[in-house]
């Protein structure tokens, strides 16, 4: 085999390996979670169903994409860091319920001691003022995509 053919095969193999690693990294971050109730993300209300929660851009934690598995419903949400004393044993979503409305509040990823806190939307803050007894609902993130 000549040098040119060997170099070409080497480059193709490296590209194949990089593609496989990229796909594995994306699937490990994105979990499908069944949410049995409609919920509000920012200013958008999404119907009950199966959703994925993932960072919108690699290398950035501030913006997250919430998307239904069928792709019909989605929302981009701005977050800020929130910390826990211990690493999370499971990925989980934290919702606040006021009256009959659920608001996504936090996103936690397995193995991390930092999560993402969503900014308080105007409807949520108005409901919280009028209904001081909100309820916290925690859902464990489900299986891989």
PDB file of C-alpha atoms in Angstrom, residues 1-139:
ATOM      1  CA  UNK A   1       0.000   0.000   0.000  1.00  0.00           C
ATOM      2  CA  UNK A   2       1.469   3.373  -0.910  1.00  0.00           C
ATOM      3  CA  UNK A   3       1.812   6.316   1.468  1.00  0.00           C
ATOM      4  CA  UNK A   4      -1.009   8.370  -0.093  1.00  0.00           C
ATOM      5  CA  UNK A   5      -3.576   5.562   0.309  1.00  0.00           C
ATOM      6  CA  UNK A   6      -2.447   4.932   3.882  1.00  0.00           C
ATOM      7  CA  UNK A   7      -2.814   8.628   4.786  1.00  0.00           C
ATOM      8  CA  UNK A   8      -6.275   8.777   3.198  1.00  0.00           C
ATOM      9  CA  UNK A   9      -7.457   5.707   5.149  1.00  0.00           C
ATOM     10  CA  UNK A  10      -6.004   7.119   8.360  1.00  0.00           C
ATOM     11  CA  UNK A  11      -7.849  10.433   7.924  1.00  0.00           C
ATOM     12  CA  UNK A  12     -11.133   8.647   7.130  1.00  0.00           C
ATOM     13  CA  UNK A  13     -10.789   6.448  10.221  1.00  0.00           C
ATOM     14  CA  UNK A  14     -10.129   9.484  12.407  1.00  0.00           C
ATOM     15  CA  UNK A  15     -13.213  11.233  11.037  1.00  0.00           C
ATOM     16  CA  UNK A  16     -15.307   8.137  11.693  1.00  0.00           C
ATOM     17  CA  UNK A  17     -14.057   7.932  15.288  1.00  0.00           C
ATOM     18  CA  UNK A  18     -14.737  11.635  15.905  1.00  0.00           C
ATOM     19  CA  UNK A  19     -18.267  11.293  14.535  1.00  0.00           C
ATOM     20  CA  UNK A  20     -18.994   8.288  16.763  1.00  0.00           C
ATOM     21  CA  UNK A  21     -17.674  10.081  19.860  1.00  0.00           C
ATOM     22  CA  UNK A  22     -19.802  13.144  19.059  1.00  0.00           C
ATOM     23  CA  UNK A  23     -22.973  11.047  18.709  1.00  0.00           C
ATOM     24  CA  UNK A  24     -22.290   9.226  21.977  1.00  0.00           C
ATOM     25  CA  UNK A  25     -21.660  12.489  23.812  1.00  0.00           C
ATOM     26  CA  UNK A  26     -24.932  13.975  22.566  1.00  0.00           C
ATOM     27  CA  UNK A  27     -27.034  10.947  23.485  1.00  0.00           C
ATOM     28  CA  UNK A  28     -25.614  10.795  27.009  1.00  0.00           C
ATOM     29  CA  UNK A  29     -26.719  14.406  27.676  1.00  0.00           C
ATOM     30  CA  UNK A  30     -30.197  14.085  26.226  1.00  0.00           C
ATOM     31  CA  UNK A  31     -32.732  12.032  28.169  1.00  0.00           C
ATOM     32  CA  UNK A  32     -36.373  11.459  27.319  1.00  0.00           C
ATOM     33  CA  UNK A  33     -38.701  12.245  30.205  1.00  0.00           C
ATOM     34  CA  UNK A  34     -42.452  11.657  30.283  1.00  0.00           C
ATOM     35  CA  UNK A  35     -44.181  14.669  31.781  1.00  0.00           C
ATOM     36  CA  UNK A  36     -47.791  13.777  32.660  1.00  0.00           C
ATOM     37  CA  UNK A  37     -49.059  17.366  32.832  1.00  0.00           C
ATOM     38  CA  UNK A  38     -48.877  20.538  30.752  1.00  0.00           C
ATOM     39  CA  UNK A  39     -46.207  22.913  32.040  1.00  0.00           C
ATOM     40  CA  UNK A  40     -44.831  26.379  31.490  1.00  0.00           C
ATOM     41  CA  UNK A  41     -41.254  27.057  30.414  1.00  0.00           C
ATOM     42  CA  UNK A  42     -40.483  30.765  30.472  1.00  0.00           C
ATOM     43  CA  UNK A  43     -43.532  32.335  28.820  1.00  0.00           C
ATOM     44  CA  UNK A  44     -44.564  29.249  26.824  1.00  0.00           C
ATOM     45  CA  UNK A  45     -46.924  26.465  27.940  1.00  0.00           C
ATOM     46  CA  UNK A  46     -46.143  22.992  26.588  1.00  0.00           C
ATOM     47  CA  UNK A  47     -48.562  20.037  26.563  1.00  0.00           C
ATOM     48  CA  UNK A  48     -48.020  16.815  28.514  1.00  0.00           C
ATOM     49  CA  UNK A  49     -45.819  14.298  26.726  1.00  0.00           C
ATOM     50  CA  UNK A  50     -42.277  13.011  26.254  1.00  0.00           C
ATOM     51  CA  UNK A  51     -39.562  15.678  26.277  1.00  0.00           C
ATOM     52  CA  UNK A  52     -35.815  16.025  26.003  1.00  0.00           C
ATOM     53  CA  UNK A  53     -33.861  18.646  27.939  1.00  0.00           C
ATOM     54  CA  UNK A  54     -30.409  19.585  26.664  1.00  0.00           C
ATOM     55  CA  UNK A  55     -27.928  22.413  26.425  1.00  0.00           C
ATOM     56  CA  UNK A  56     -28.674  24.482  23.355  1.00  0.00           C
ATOM     57  CA  UNK A  57     -25.032  24.942  22.375  1.00  0.00           C
ATOM     58  CA  UNK A  58     -21.963  22.935  23.250  1.00  0.00           C
ATOM     59  CA  UNK A  59     -19.812  24.676  25.832  1.00  0.00           C
ATOM     60  CA  UNK A  60     -22.637  26.830  27.173  1.00  0.00           C
ATOM     61  CA  UNK A  61     -24.889  26.123  30.133  1.00  0.00           C
ATOM     62  CA  UNK A  62     -27.055  29.249  30.098  1.00  0.00           C
ATOM     63  CA  UNK A  63     -29.538  28.350  27.346  1.00  0.00           C
ATOM     64  CA  UNK A  64     -31.382  25.022  27.325  1.00  0.00           C
ATOM     65  CA  UNK A  65     -33.683  23.502  24.723  1.00  0.00           C
ATOM     66  CA  UNK A  66     -36.850  21.778  25.917  1.00  0.00           C
ATOM     67  CA  UNK A  67     -38.344  19.801  23.040  1.00  0.00           C
ATOM     68  CA  UNK A  68     -41.095  17.231  22.670  1.00  0.00           C
ATOM     69  CA  UNK A  69     -39.930  13.914  21.308  1.00  0.00           C
ATOM     70  CA  UNK A  70     -42.105  14.364  18.212  1.00  0.00           C
ATOM     71  CA  UNK A  71     -40.594  17.831  17.627  1.00  0.00           C
ATOM     72  CA  UNK A  72     -43.941  19.657  17.630  1.00  0.00           C
ATOM     73  CA  UNK A  73     -43.416  21.585  20.866  1.00  0.00           C
ATOM     74  CA  UNK A  74     -40.245  23.293  22.023  1.00  0.00           C
ATOM     75  CA  UNK A  75     -38.934  26.203  24.034  1.00  0.00           C
ATOM     76  CA  UNK A  76     -35.568  27.818  24.622  1.00  0.00           C
ATOM     77  CA  UNK A  77     -35.012  28.870  28.192  1.00  0.00           C
ATOM     78  CA  UNK A  78     -32.371  31.001  29.897  1.00  0.00           C
ATOM     79  CA  UNK A  79     -30.976  29.523  33.096  1.00  0.00           C
ATOM     80  CA  UNK A  80     -28.530  30.348  35.848  1.00  0.00           C
ATOM     81  CA  UNK A  81     -26.407  28.076  37.999  1.00  0.00           C
ATOM     82  CA  UNK A  82     -27.701  26.574  41.237  1.00  0.00           C
ATOM     83  CA  UNK A  83     -25.610  24.359  43.533  1.00  0.00           C
ATOM     84  CA  UNK A  84     -26.161  21.335  45.733  1.00  0.00           C
ATOM     85  CA  UNK A  85     -23.900  20.014  48.491  1.00  0.00           C
ATOM     86  CA  UNK A  86     -23.908  16.525  46.957  1.00  0.00           C
ATOM     87  CA  UNK A  87     -23.699  15.248  43.358  1.00  0.00           C
ATOM     88  CA  UNK A  88     -27.062  14.137  41.940  1.00  0.00           C
ATOM     89  CA  UNK A  89     -27.762  10.401  41.943  1.00  0.00           C
ATOM     90  CA  UNK A  90     -30.259  10.803  39.081  1.00  0.00           C
ATOM     91  CA  UNK A  91     -31.091  13.416  36.489  1.00  0.00           C
ATOM     92  CA  UNK A  92     -34.248  15.232  37.536  1.00  0.00           C
ATOM     93  CA  UNK A  93     -36.610  18.070  36.726  1.00  0.00           C
ATOM     94  CA  UNK A  94     -38.108  20.268  39.422  1.00  0.00           C
ATOM     95  CA  UNK A  95     -41.480  21.929  38.866  1.00  0.00           C
ATOM     96  CA  UNK A  96     -43.407  24.412  41.012  1.00  0.00           C
ATOM     97  CA  UNK A  97     -47.186  24.107  40.985  1.00  0.00           C
ATOM     98  CA  UNK A  98     -49.444  27.036  41.795  1.00  0.00           C
ATOM     99  CA  UNK A  99     -53.130  26.251  41.571  1.00  0.00           C
ATOM    100  CA  UNK A 100     -53.387  23.952  38.546  1.00  0.00           C
ATOM    101  CA  UNK A 101     -50.358  25.341  36.680  1.00  0.00           C
ATOM    102  CA  UNK A 102     -46.916  23.716  36.624  1.00  0.00           C
ATOM    103  CA  UNK A 103     -43.756  25.754  35.992  1.00  0.00           C
ATOM    104  CA  UNK A 104     -40.385  24.193  35.197  1.00  0.00           C
ATOM    105  CA  UNK A 105     -38.068  25.493  37.893  1.00  0.00           C
ATOM    106  CA  UNK A 106     -34.790  23.505  37.822  1.00  0.00           C
ATOM    107  CA  UNK A 107     -32.876  20.991  35.690  1.00  0.00           C
ATOM    108  CA  UNK A 108     -30.376  18.636  37.384  1.00  0.00           C
ATOM    109  CA  UNK A 109     -28.005  16.218  35.640  1.00  0.00           C
ATOM    110  CA  UNK A 110     -26.774  12.945  37.142  1.00  0.00           C
ATOM    111  CA  UNK A 111     -23.327  13.190  38.735  1.00  0.00           C
ATOM    112  CA  UNK A 112     -23.299  17.000  38.949  1.00  0.00           C
ATOM    113  CA  UNK A 113     -23.555  19.075  42.098  1.00  0.00           C
ATOM    114  CA  UNK A 114     -24.632  22.077  40.050  1.00  0.00           C
ATOM    115  CA  UNK A 115     -27.933  22.371  38.255  1.00  0.00           C
ATOM    116  CA  UNK A 116     -29.768  24.987  36.243  1.00  0.00           C
ATOM    117  CA  UNK A 117     -32.349  27.356  37.714  1.00  0.00           C
ATOM    118  CA  UNK A 118     -34.869  28.891  35.323  1.00  0.00           C
ATOM    119  CA  UNK A 119     -35.670  32.552  35.586  1.00  0.00           C
ATOM    120  CA  UNK A 120     -39.040  33.355  37.114  1.00  0.00           C
ATOM    121  CA  UNK A 121     -41.618  34.226  34.465  1.00  0.00           C
ATOM    122  CA  UNK A 122     -44.113  37.025  35.062  1.00  0.00           C
ATOM    123  CA  UNK A 123     -47.192  34.715  35.258  1.00  0.00           C
ATOM    124  CA  UNK A 124     -45.384  32.521  37.791  1.00  0.00           C
ATOM    125  CA  UNK A 125     -44.404  35.441  40.010  1.00  0.00           C
ATOM    126  CA  UNK A 126     -47.989  36.783  39.896  1.00  0.00           C
ATOM    127  CA  UNK A 127     -49.407  33.360  40.842  1.00  0.00           C
ATOM    128  CA  UNK A 128     -46.829  32.934  43.616  1.00  0.00           C
ATOM    129  CA  UNK A 129     -47.858  36.270  45.157  1.00  0.00           C
ATOM    130  CA  UNK A 130     -51.544  35.336  45.072  1.00  0.00           C
ATOM    131  CA  UNK A 131     -51.073  31.683  46.087  1.00  0.00           C
ATOM    132  CA  UNK A 132     -48.262  31.456  48.626  1.00  0.00           C
ATOM    133  CA  UNK A 133     -48.696  27.695  49.046  1.00  0.00           C
ATOM    134  CA  UNK A 134     -46.982  26.402  45.938  1.00  0.00           C
ATOM    135  CA  UNK A 135     -46.049  22.741  45.679  1.00  0.00           C
ATOM    136  CA  UNK A 136     -42.743  21.285  44.487  1.00  0.00           C
ATOM    137  CA  UNK A 137     -42.970  18.347  42.046  1.00  0.00           C
ATOM    138  CA  UNK A 138     -39.821  16.385  41.116  1.00  0.00           C
ATOM    139  CA  UNK A 139     -39.641  14.050  38.092  1.00  0.00           C
TER     140      UNK A 139
END
